[in-house]
Structures are given as C-alpha cells and as structure tokens.
Amino acid sequence: MKPIELPQGYKPHDALSLRDYLGSVPHIAKRLGGPPSTWVVDEVGDGNLNLVFKVHGPLSGVAVKQALPYVRLVGESWPLPLTRSHYEYLALEEERRLAEGLVPKVFHHDETLALIVMELLEPHIIMRRGMVAATRYEHFADHISTFMARTLYFTSDLALSADQKKTMIGAFSGNTALCKITEDLIFTEPYMVAANNRWTSPELDRLAAEFRNDVILKGAISRLKLKFLSSPEALIHGDLHTGSVMVTAEETRVIDPEFAFMGPMGFDVGAMIGNFLLNYFAQDGHEDTPGAREDYREWVLQTTEQIWTGFESKFLELWRTHQTGDAFPASLFSGPLDAVQLEAERAAYMRNLFADTVGFAAAKMIRRILGLAHNIDFEWIKNKTMRAKCEARALKLARSMMTSARSFNSIASICALARGLRNWQPELG
C-alpha cells in the first residue's frame, strides 16, 4: 500500500506537544484555565485507529482526538487518510443539531492536524465495559432510540428535499477509505480465508470453516453488502455499538462517528442490536457461578427489545409530524383514504427496515467473532472453552438472523430465539 500523503504542518502529537498546541488556541486555553504548565495531559486511546488524550486544567478539561495516517491496531502497513477526522467533525455537528445532549460538544477542529477538541466526558465510561461488569443503564434504550430516530429520519428523503439530500450525499461521499474497511471487514473477509481473520482456535475452527463454505450465508451477506454500497438512505454513524457510547447512570453520549456516510439506516440500528445480543451470550462467561447473572441477561434482552420498539415508535411519530421530504410528499396524501394508504406504506417501510436491521445485526455479530477487532464482551472471558461456547451460540443465532431475516416478525422473536440458544451445547473443535 502507498503511504498516505500528509498535509504540510501535520504531525502526530504527544502529551508535551499537545499541551503547547492547545496553549496556542485562545478559547481552549481560556476554557482550561491557568498556564499550560499546570495542565495534565494523558494519552488514553485504546481504540483501533486514533490518538485520544484527556487534558485537565485548573478550570475545566477537554478531550482531544487526533487521526493517525494508518490503522493504529495494525500499524503503518495499513495506511488510512486523515480526512476521516473531517467527516467525523461534520457528523458530530449534524448529530448535535439533531440530537442535542446525546453527542459530545465540539470546541475546536483543526483540519490540517486532523484533530478535534471536544467535551471531556467524565465520569462517563465506555458502555461496553459497564455491561461486561453487569451494570444496568435504565435510560439507555430511550436515549439511543431517540438518537437513531432523529439522526436517521431528519437526514432521509422523508424529511429532506431532493437537493438537500443530494448535497448531504456529496458532503460525505469522500469517506471511502472508512467505508472500504466496513466493506471488507464486515461483509467479505469473515466468509473467506483472509489474513485479518482470527477466532478462538481450535475450538471454533470447524464453525469458521462452515461459515466460509456456507453458500446460503455468502449469498445473504452479499445482498447486505450491496445494500450498504448502494443505499444512501440517511446519514449513518457507521460504527454504532456499545464501544462507541459513553454513559453514566443518567446520561448517554454517542462518540466516534468517523465512519459516517450516507448509507442504509438498518446498519446503525442493527449494529447496536447486534452488540447487545453479543453481550447477552457473553454473560455466561463472566458470572462467578452458573445463573448468577440471569437477571442481568434478561435486562439485556429487554433493553434490546426497547431499543427497536422505541426507535420504531419515535421514527414513525417524526414521520407523522414532520412530513417535509420529497418522498411520500404530504401534498400527495391529503384526503381521508390517502391517510389510510400512507399508514399502510409506513408499516411496510418499517417492516423492510426491520428486516435490514436483523441482517445487519447478524453481520456485525459474525465479524466480531470471526473477523478482525473483537469485542471485550468475549475477549475478557478467561475460560477459553466457555468463551468458545458463548461465541458459537451467538454465531448460530446470527446465521439464522442473516439467512432468514424476513421470517422474524418482531424483535421479541429474535430475543426468544436467543434465550433458547443459551441451552444449546455446541460441538467445538
């Protein structure tokens, strides 16, 4: 791969150079307070792509995210354009406009340095870590369903004029490198022999081979990939999961939308639901004694159901009260019979969106077990045999979801199948 051509003036920061840089940005220096020599700068990034810093001053703190010209998880052998920071900034601003209070505030953006200074979220933690520890977040389903309903509806043809929608497509059309990561790591590589793939071996060797040789499954994932490639339905976060959310008991903030582009709505909704289902199966590997986390497992599934039902009801309510787009124009459905037909169209639309959601959820589940970049939900299970059993159950559910997405008529039916599969004893090795 060719190295990325860096803009003049770009350099990756360390703690010392970042402190000097922030001291040269007046409104950030004022926010932090005191002289830069008193600021505490810590590099805290544990993600796959970027540098992340926490900066504390006498008055306040900020978080700083800087893109590197390669995939941090892999190294310089995998170049990645810095422009992803620009798309993340655009997405954060659009999400803030549509879902105020559910994304961090942006204080400063430096396009040359591929750097964003934003609200420091403390005492928030990454939600995935909290769920591994069996922490309940009672407001999360309401918060995330609101975020998804508003960001997806108001950037779709149902709310936008055709020219507004096409302008948005153009604004995000250059984020091709991040889309390519998704296209390869989610929709292609787990179903073939690929250098990036890994799984719990040898326990899952047989299952991984079955997935690579499953022609029905490969047809289903290819249809989903085509949908991802060709359906600019709305501005999607593009990497929405429990590792892209920071929470407290009362607050939710969606972070890291650098994969954002105009794509299929079901990809975002499915990603979140898929990650909840992974956590459900992982709980067996984290409990001290069998059954100790039964109540928490039920909370995970109940929340999974609430995420979809909350999203569906809020999305439909927005459609009924803000019918401003060029799709299904209000002027075309103005009579009593028209209203009945429009409700039927809405119901059909949501059925299709649910089927997309089910398929994309399955794709996200499979890639986190057989592909690159796994979840701590499974990775932190110390007993390797138990981990493999949990992963195998999740894979079995995901295959059913992907190959029979339209046969599931409700989110409750998926959760019921998940409950049943906890009793399945997979043959490992």
Short mmCIF file of N, CA and C in Angstrom, two decimals, residues 160-286:
data_model
loop_
_atom_site.label_atom_id
_atom_site.label_comp_id
_atom_site.label_asym_id
_atom_site.label_seq_id
_atom_site.Cartn_x
_atom_site.Cartn_y
_atom_site.Cartn_z
N LEU A 160 -36.05 15.49 4.02
CA LEU A 160 -35.28 16.43 3.21
C LEU A 160 -35.84 16.54 1.80
N SER A 161 -35.63 17.70 1.21
CA SER A 161 -35.89 17.84 -0.22
C SER A 161 -34.80 17.09 -0.99
N ALA A 162 -35.06 16.81 -2.24
CA ALA A 162 -34.10 16.04 -3.03
C ALA A 162 -32.75 16.75 -3.13
N ASP A 163 -32.77 18.06 -3.28
CA ASP A 163 -31.50 18.77 -3.40
C ASP A 163 -30.73 18.77 -2.07
N GLN A 164 -31.44 18.91 -0.95
CA GLN A 164 -30.78 18.83 0.36
C GLN A 164 -30.14 17.46 0.57
N LYS A 165 -30.87 16.42 0.21
CA LYS A 165 -30.36 15.06 0.37
C LYS A 165 -29.12 14.85 -0.49
N LYS A 166 -29.17 15.28 -1.74
CA LYS A 166 -28.02 15.08 -2.63
C LYS A 166 -26.81 15.89 -2.15
N THR A 167 -27.06 17.05 -1.57
CA THR A 167 -25.96 17.83 -1.01
C THR A 167 -25.28 17.06 0.12
N MET A 168 -26.07 16.42 0.97
CA MET A 168 -25.51 15.62 2.06
C MET A 168 -24.73 14.42 1.53
N ILE A 169 -25.26 13.78 0.50
CA ILE A 169 -24.53 12.66 -0.09
C ILE A 169 -23.17 13.13 -0.58
N GLY A 170 -23.15 14.28 -1.24
CA GLY A 170 -21.89 14.83 -1.72
C GLY A 170 -20.92 15.17 -0.61
N ALA A 171 -21.45 15.72 0.49
CA ALA A 171 -20.59 16.14 1.59
C ALA A 171 -19.85 14.98 2.23
N PHE A 172 -20.46 13.79 2.24
CA PHE A 172 -19.84 12.64 2.89
C PHE A 172 -19.31 11.61 1.89
N SER A 173 -19.40 11.90 0.61
CA SER A 173 -19.06 10.89 -0.40
C SER A 173 -17.58 10.54 -0.41
N GLY A 174 -16.72 11.41 0.12
CA GLY A 174 -15.29 11.15 0.10
C GLY A 174 -14.79 10.24 1.19
N ASN A 175 -15.66 9.80 2.09
CA ASN A 175 -15.21 8.97 3.21
C ASN A 175 -15.08 7.51 2.78
N THR A 176 -14.45 7.31 1.64
CA THR A 176 -14.42 5.99 1.01
C THR A 176 -13.50 5.00 1.73
N ALA A 177 -12.41 5.50 2.32
CA ALA A 177 -11.48 4.58 2.98
C ALA A 177 -12.11 3.92 4.18
N LEU A 178 -12.89 4.68 4.94
CA LEU A 178 -13.56 4.08 6.11
C LEU A 178 -14.66 3.13 5.66
N CYS A 179 -15.37 3.50 4.60
CA CYS A 179 -16.38 2.57 4.05
C CYS A 179 -15.72 1.28 3.58
N LYS A 180 -14.55 1.40 2.97
CA LYS A 180 -13.85 0.21 2.49
C LYS A 180 -13.50 -0.73 3.64
N ILE A 181 -13.14 -0.18 4.79
CA ILE A 181 -12.87 -1.03 5.95
C ILE A 181 -14.12 -1.84 6.29
N THR A 182 -15.26 -1.17 6.33
CA THR A 182 -16.52 -1.87 6.62
C THR A 182 -16.82 -2.92 5.55
N GLU A 183 -16.67 -2.53 4.30
CA GLU A 183 -16.99 -3.45 3.20
C GLU A 183 -16.15 -4.72 3.25
N ASP A 184 -14.89 -4.57 3.66
CA ASP A 184 -14.01 -5.73 3.72
C ASP A 184 -14.18 -6.52 5.02
N LEU A 185 -14.09 -5.81 6.16
CA LEU A 185 -14.03 -6.50 7.45
C LEU A 185 -15.37 -7.06 7.90
N ILE A 186 -16.47 -6.48 7.44
CA ILE A 186 -17.78 -6.95 7.87
C ILE A 186 -18.45 -7.82 6.82
N PHE A 187 -18.37 -7.41 5.56
CA PHE A 187 -19.17 -8.06 4.53
C PHE A 187 -18.40 -9.07 3.66
N THR A 188 -17.10 -9.18 3.84
CA THR A 188 -16.34 -10.05 2.93
C THR A 188 -15.43 -11.01 3.66
N GLU A 189 -14.48 -10.51 4.43
CA GLU A 189 -13.39 -11.34 4.94
C GLU A 189 -13.82 -12.46 5.88
N PRO A 190 -14.83 -12.27 6.77
CA PRO A 190 -15.18 -13.39 7.65
C PRO A 190 -15.70 -14.62 6.91
N TYR A 191 -16.02 -14.49 5.63
CA TYR A 191 -16.61 -15.58 4.85
C TYR A 191 -15.62 -16.18 3.86
N MET A 192 -14.33 -15.89 4.07
CA MET A 192 -13.28 -16.40 3.21
C MET A 192 -12.00 -16.53 4.03
N VAL A 193 -10.98 -17.13 3.44
CA VAL A 193 -9.68 -17.16 4.08
C VAL A 193 -9.05 -15.77 3.91
N ALA A 194 -8.75 -15.10 5.02
CA ALA A 194 -8.20 -13.74 4.97
C ALA A 194 -7.23 -13.56 6.12
N ALA A 195 -6.17 -12.82 5.85
CA ALA A 195 -5.10 -12.65 6.84
C ALA A 195 -5.59 -11.96 8.10
N ASN A 196 -6.61 -11.07 7.98
CA ASN A 196 -7.08 -10.32 9.14
C ASN A 196 -7.94 -11.15 10.09
N ASN A 197 -8.46 -12.26 9.61
CA ASN A 197 -9.40 -13.03 10.42
C ASN A 197 -8.70 -13.71 11.59
N ARG A 198 -9.43 -13.80 12.69
CA ARG A 198 -8.99 -14.64 13.80
C ARG A 198 -10.22 -15.04 14.60
N TRP A 199 -10.09 -16.12 15.33
CA TRP A 199 -11.19 -16.60 16.17
C TRP A 199 -10.61 -17.44 17.29
N THR A 200 -11.45 -17.88 18.20
CA THR A 200 -11.00 -18.73 19.29
C THR A 200 -10.66 -20.11 18.72
N SER A 201 -9.38 -20.38 18.61
CA SER A 201 -8.90 -21.59 17.94
C SER A 201 -8.17 -22.49 18.95
N PRO A 202 -8.34 -23.79 18.83
CA PRO A 202 -9.01 -24.54 17.76
C PRO A 202 -10.50 -24.77 17.99
N GLU A 203 -11.03 -24.23 19.08
CA GLU A 203 -12.42 -24.53 19.45
C GLU A 203 -13.42 -24.17 18.36
N LEU A 204 -13.21 -23.06 17.67
CA LEU A 204 -14.15 -22.62 16.65
C LEU A 204 -13.65 -22.87 15.22
N ASP A 205 -12.62 -23.66 15.06
CA ASP A 205 -12.09 -23.93 13.72
C ASP A 205 -13.16 -24.52 12.80
N ARG A 206 -13.90 -25.48 13.32
CA ARG A 206 -14.90 -26.14 12.47
C ARG A 206 -16.01 -25.17 12.08
N LEU A 207 -16.48 -24.38 13.04
CA LEU A 207 -17.54 -23.42 12.74
C LEU A 207 -17.07 -22.37 11.75
N ALA A 208 -15.84 -21.88 11.91
CA ALA A 208 -15.32 -20.88 10.98
C ALA A 208 -15.27 -21.44 9.57
N ALA A 209 -14.85 -22.71 9.44
CA ALA A 209 -14.82 -23.34 8.12
C ALA A 209 -16.22 -23.50 7.55
N GLU A 210 -17.18 -23.85 8.40
CA GLU A 210 -18.57 -23.97 7.93
C GLU A 210 -19.08 -22.65 7.39
N PHE A 211 -18.76 -21.56 8.05
CA PHE A 211 -19.21 -20.26 7.58
C PHE A 211 -18.55 -19.91 6.25
N ARG A 212 -17.31 -20.26 6.08
CA ARG A 212 -16.62 -19.98 4.82
C ARG A 212 -17.19 -20.80 3.67
N ASN A 213 -17.77 -21.96 3.97
CA ASN A 213 -18.28 -22.84 2.93
C ASN A 213 -19.80 -22.79 2.79
N ASP A 214 -20.44 -21.89 3.50
CA ASP A 214 -21.91 -21.81 3.53
C ASP A 214 -22.38 -20.90 2.39
N VAL A 215 -22.83 -21.51 1.30
CA VAL A 215 -23.19 -20.70 0.13
C VAL A 215 -24.44 -19.86 0.38
N ILE A 216 -25.36 -20.36 1.19
CA ILE A 216 -26.57 -19.58 1.53
C ILE A 216 -26.17 -18.34 2.31
N LEU A 217 -25.27 -18.52 3.25
CA LEU A 217 -24.81 -17.41 4.07
C LEU A 217 -24.05 -16.39 3.22
N LYS A 218 -23.21 -16.87 2.32
CA LYS A 218 -22.45 -15.96 1.47
C LYS A 218 -23.36 -15.18 0.52
N GLY A 219 -24.43 -15.80 0.08
CA GLY A 219 -25.40 -15.05 -0.71
C GLY A 219 -26.09 -13.97 0.10
N ALA A 220 -26.44 -14.31 1.34
CA ALA A 220 -27.13 -13.34 2.22
C ALA A 220 -26.23 -12.17 2.56
N ILE A 221 -24.97 -12.43 2.90
CA ILE A 221 -24.07 -11.33 3.26
C ILE A 221 -23.78 -10.47 2.03
N SER A 222 -23.75 -11.06 0.87
CA SER A 222 -23.51 -10.28 -0.35
C SER A 222 -24.67 -9.36 -0.66
N ARG A 223 -25.89 -9.79 -0.38
CA ARG A 223 -27.05 -8.90 -0.56
C ARG A 223 -26.96 -7.73 0.41
N LEU A 224 -26.54 -8.01 1.63
CA LEU A 224 -26.38 -6.93 2.60
C LEU A 224 -25.27 -5.97 2.18
N LYS A 225 -24.20 -6.51 1.64
CA LYS A 225 -23.12 -5.64 1.17
C LYS A 225 -23.60 -4.74 0.04
N LEU A 226 -24.38 -5.30 -0.87
CA LEU A 226 -24.93 -4.48 -1.96
C LEU A 226 -25.81 -3.37 -1.40
N LYS A 227 -26.59 -3.67 -0.40
CA LYS A 227 -27.42 -2.65 0.25
C LYS A 227 -26.53 -1.56 0.84
N PHE A 228 -25.46 -1.95 1.50
CA PHE A 228 -24.55 -0.99 2.10
C PHE A 228 -23.89 -0.13 1.03
N LEU A 229 -23.56 -0.71 -0.09
CA LEU A 229 -22.88 0.00 -1.18
C LEU A 229 -23.80 0.96 -1.92
N SER A 230 -25.08 0.65 -1.97
CA SER A 230 -25.93 1.33 -2.95
C SER A 230 -27.17 2.02 -2.39
N SER A 231 -27.26 2.16 -1.06
CA SER A 231 -28.49 2.71 -0.48
C SER A 231 -28.19 3.89 0.44
N PRO A 232 -28.03 5.08 -0.12
CA PRO A 232 -27.76 6.27 0.71
C PRO A 232 -29.04 6.81 1.36
N GLU A 233 -29.60 6.04 2.28
CA GLU A 233 -30.90 6.38 2.84
C GLU A 233 -30.85 7.56 3.81
N ALA A 234 -29.76 7.65 4.58
CA ALA A 234 -29.67 8.67 5.62
C ALA A 234 -28.22 8.77 6.07
N LEU A 235 -27.92 9.78 6.88
CA LEU A 235 -26.58 9.90 7.46
C LEU A 235 -26.47 8.89 8.59
N ILE A 236 -25.62 7.88 8.40
CA ILE A 236 -25.45 6.87 9.44
C ILE A 236 -24.14 7.11 10.17
N HIS A 237 -24.12 6.75 11.43
CA HIS A 237 -22.92 6.83 12.26
C HIS A 237 -21.84 5.92 11.69
N GLY A 238 -22.23 4.72 11.29
CA GLY A 238 -21.34 3.81 10.61
C GLY A 238 -20.55 2.88 11.51
N ASP A 239 -20.56 3.12 12.82
CA ASP A 239 -19.84 2.25 13.75
C ASP A 239 -20.50 2.33 15.12
N LEU A 240 -21.81 2.19 15.12
CA LEU A 240 -22.61 2.44 16.32
C LEU A 240 -22.75 1.15 17.13
N HIS A 241 -22.06 1.09 18.24
CA HIS A 241 -22.11 -0.08 19.10
C HIS A 241 -21.81 0.36 20.53
N THR A 242 -21.79 -0.59 21.44
CA THR A 242 -21.61 -0.25 22.86
C THR A 242 -20.21 0.24 23.17
N GLY A 243 -19.28 0.10 22.24
CA GLY A 243 -17.96 0.70 22.40
C GLY A 243 -17.87 2.11 21.87
N SER A 244 -18.93 2.58 21.22
CA SER A 244 -18.99 3.94 20.69
C SER A 244 -19.98 4.81 21.47
N VAL A 245 -20.23 4.39 22.70
CA VAL A 245 -21.16 5.12 23.56
C VAL A 245 -20.51 5.28 24.93
N MET A 246 -20.58 6.47 25.49
CA MET A 246 -20.11 6.70 26.85
C MET A 246 -21.32 7.05 27.71
N VAL A 247 -21.34 6.49 28.93
CA VAL A 247 -22.55 6.56 29.74
C VAL A 247 -22.24 6.82 31.20
N THR A 248 -23.24 7.36 31.87
CA THR A 248 -23.37 7.30 33.32
C THR A 248 -24.75 6.70 33.59
N ALA A 249 -25.13 6.64 34.84
CA ALA A 249 -26.46 6.12 35.14
C ALA A 249 -27.56 6.97 34.50
N GLU A 250 -27.28 8.25 34.29
CA GLU A 250 -28.30 9.18 33.80
C GLU A 250 -28.07 9.66 32.38
N GLU A 251 -26.84 9.62 31.87
CA GLU A 251 -26.52 10.27 30.60
C GLU A 251 -25.95 9.28 29.59
N THR A 252 -26.17 9.62 28.31
CA THR A 252 -25.65 8.84 27.19
C THR A 252 -25.03 9.81 26.19
N ARG A 253 -23.82 9.51 25.74
CA ARG A 253 -23.18 10.29 24.68
C ARG A 253 -22.65 9.33 23.62
N VAL A 254 -23.07 9.54 22.38
CA VAL A 254 -22.59 8.76 21.24
C VAL A 254 -21.33 9.42 20.71
N ILE A 255 -20.26 8.65 20.56
CA ILE A 255 -18.97 9.19 20.15
C ILE A 255 -18.48 8.51 18.87
N ASP A 256 -17.40 9.02 18.32
CA ASP A 256 -16.61 8.36 17.26
C ASP A 256 -17.37 8.09 15.95
N PRO A 257 -18.01 9.09 15.35
CA PRO A 257 -18.69 8.84 14.07
C PRO A 257 -17.80 9.02 12.85
N GLU A 258 -16.54 8.59 12.92
CA GLU A 258 -15.64 8.81 11.79
C GLU A 258 -15.98 7.93 10.59
N PHE A 259 -16.80 6.90 10.78
CA PHE A 259 -17.24 6.06 9.67
C PHE A 259 -18.50 6.62 9.00
N ALA A 260 -18.92 7.80 9.39
CA ALA A 260 -20.19 8.34 8.92
C ALA A 260 -20.22 8.53 7.40
N PHE A 261 -21.36 8.18 6.82
CA PHE A 261 -21.63 8.47 5.41
C PHE A 261 -23.12 8.26 5.18
N MET A 262 -23.57 8.55 3.98
CA MET A 262 -24.98 8.37 3.68
C MET A 262 -25.19 6.91 3.26
N GLY A 263 -25.81 6.15 4.15
CA GLY A 263 -25.96 4.72 3.91
C GLY A 263 -27.29 4.20 4.42
N PRO A 264 -27.43 2.88 4.51
CA PRO A 264 -28.71 2.27 4.91
C PRO A 264 -28.97 2.41 6.41
N MET A 265 -30.16 2.85 6.75
CA MET A 265 -30.50 3.08 8.16
C MET A 265 -30.34 1.84 9.02
N GLY A 266 -30.72 0.70 8.48
CA GLY A 266 -30.68 -0.53 9.26
C GLY A 266 -29.29 -0.90 9.73
N PHE A 267 -28.26 -0.34 9.10
CA PHE A 267 -26.90 -0.66 9.51
C PHE A 267 -26.62 -0.13 10.91
N ASP A 268 -27.04 1.11 11.20
CA ASP A 268 -26.85 1.66 12.54
C ASP A 268 -27.69 0.93 13.58
N VAL A 269 -28.96 0.76 13.27
CA VAL A 269 -29.85 0.12 14.25
C VAL A 269 -29.41 -1.32 14.49
N GLY A 270 -29.06 -2.01 13.41
CA GLY A 270 -28.62 -3.39 13.54
C GLY A 270 -27.32 -3.53 14.31
N ALA A 271 -26.41 -2.58 14.11
CA ALA A 271 -25.13 -2.64 14.82
C ALA A 271 -25.35 -2.60 16.33
N MET A 272 -26.23 -1.71 16.78
CA MET A 272 -26.47 -1.62 18.22
C MET A 272 -27.16 -2.87 18.74
N ILE A 273 -28.16 -3.34 18.03
CA ILE A 273 -28.88 -4.53 18.48
C ILE A 273 -27.96 -5.75 18.46
N GLY A 274 -27.14 -5.87 17.44
CA GLY A 274 -26.21 -7.00 17.36
C GLY A 274 -25.24 -7.02 18.52
N ASN A 275 -24.76 -5.86 18.93
CA ASN A 275 -23.82 -5.81 20.05
C ASN A 275 -24.49 -6.14 21.37
N PHE A 276 -25.75 -5.80 21.51
CA PHE A 276 -26.47 -6.21 22.72
C PHE A 276 -26.64 -7.74 22.76
N LEU A 277 -26.92 -8.33 21.61
CA LEU A 277 -27.07 -9.79 21.57
C LEU A 277 -25.74 -10.48 21.87
N LEU A 278 -24.64 -9.93 21.40
CA LEU A 278 -23.33 -10.49 21.75
C LEU A 278 -23.11 -10.44 23.26
N ASN A 279 -23.46 -9.31 23.87
CA ASN A 279 -23.28 -9.19 25.31
C ASN A 279 -24.15 -10.19 26.06
N TYR A 280 -25.35 -10.42 25.55
CA TYR A 280 -26.24 -11.39 26.18
C TYR A 280 -25.57 -12.75 26.28
N PHE A 281 -25.02 -13.23 25.17
CA PHE A 281 -24.38 -14.55 25.18
C PHE A 281 -23.10 -14.55 26.00
N ALA A 282 -22.41 -13.43 26.06
CA ALA A 282 -21.14 -13.36 26.79
C ALA A 282 -21.32 -13.44 28.30
N GLN A 283 -22.49 -13.10 28.80
CA GLN A 283 -22.67 -13.04 30.25
C GLN A 283 -22.39 -14.37 30.95
N ASP A 284 -22.62 -15.49 30.27
CA ASP A 284 -22.32 -16.80 30.87
C ASP A 284 -20.85 -16.90 31.24
N GLY A 285 -19.99 -16.26 30.47
CA GLY A 285 -18.56 -16.35 30.73
C GLY A 285 -18.07 -15.40 31.79
N HIS A 286 -18.91 -14.49 32.26
CA HIS A 286 -18.48 -13.50 33.25
C HIS A 286 -19.09 -13.73 34.63
#
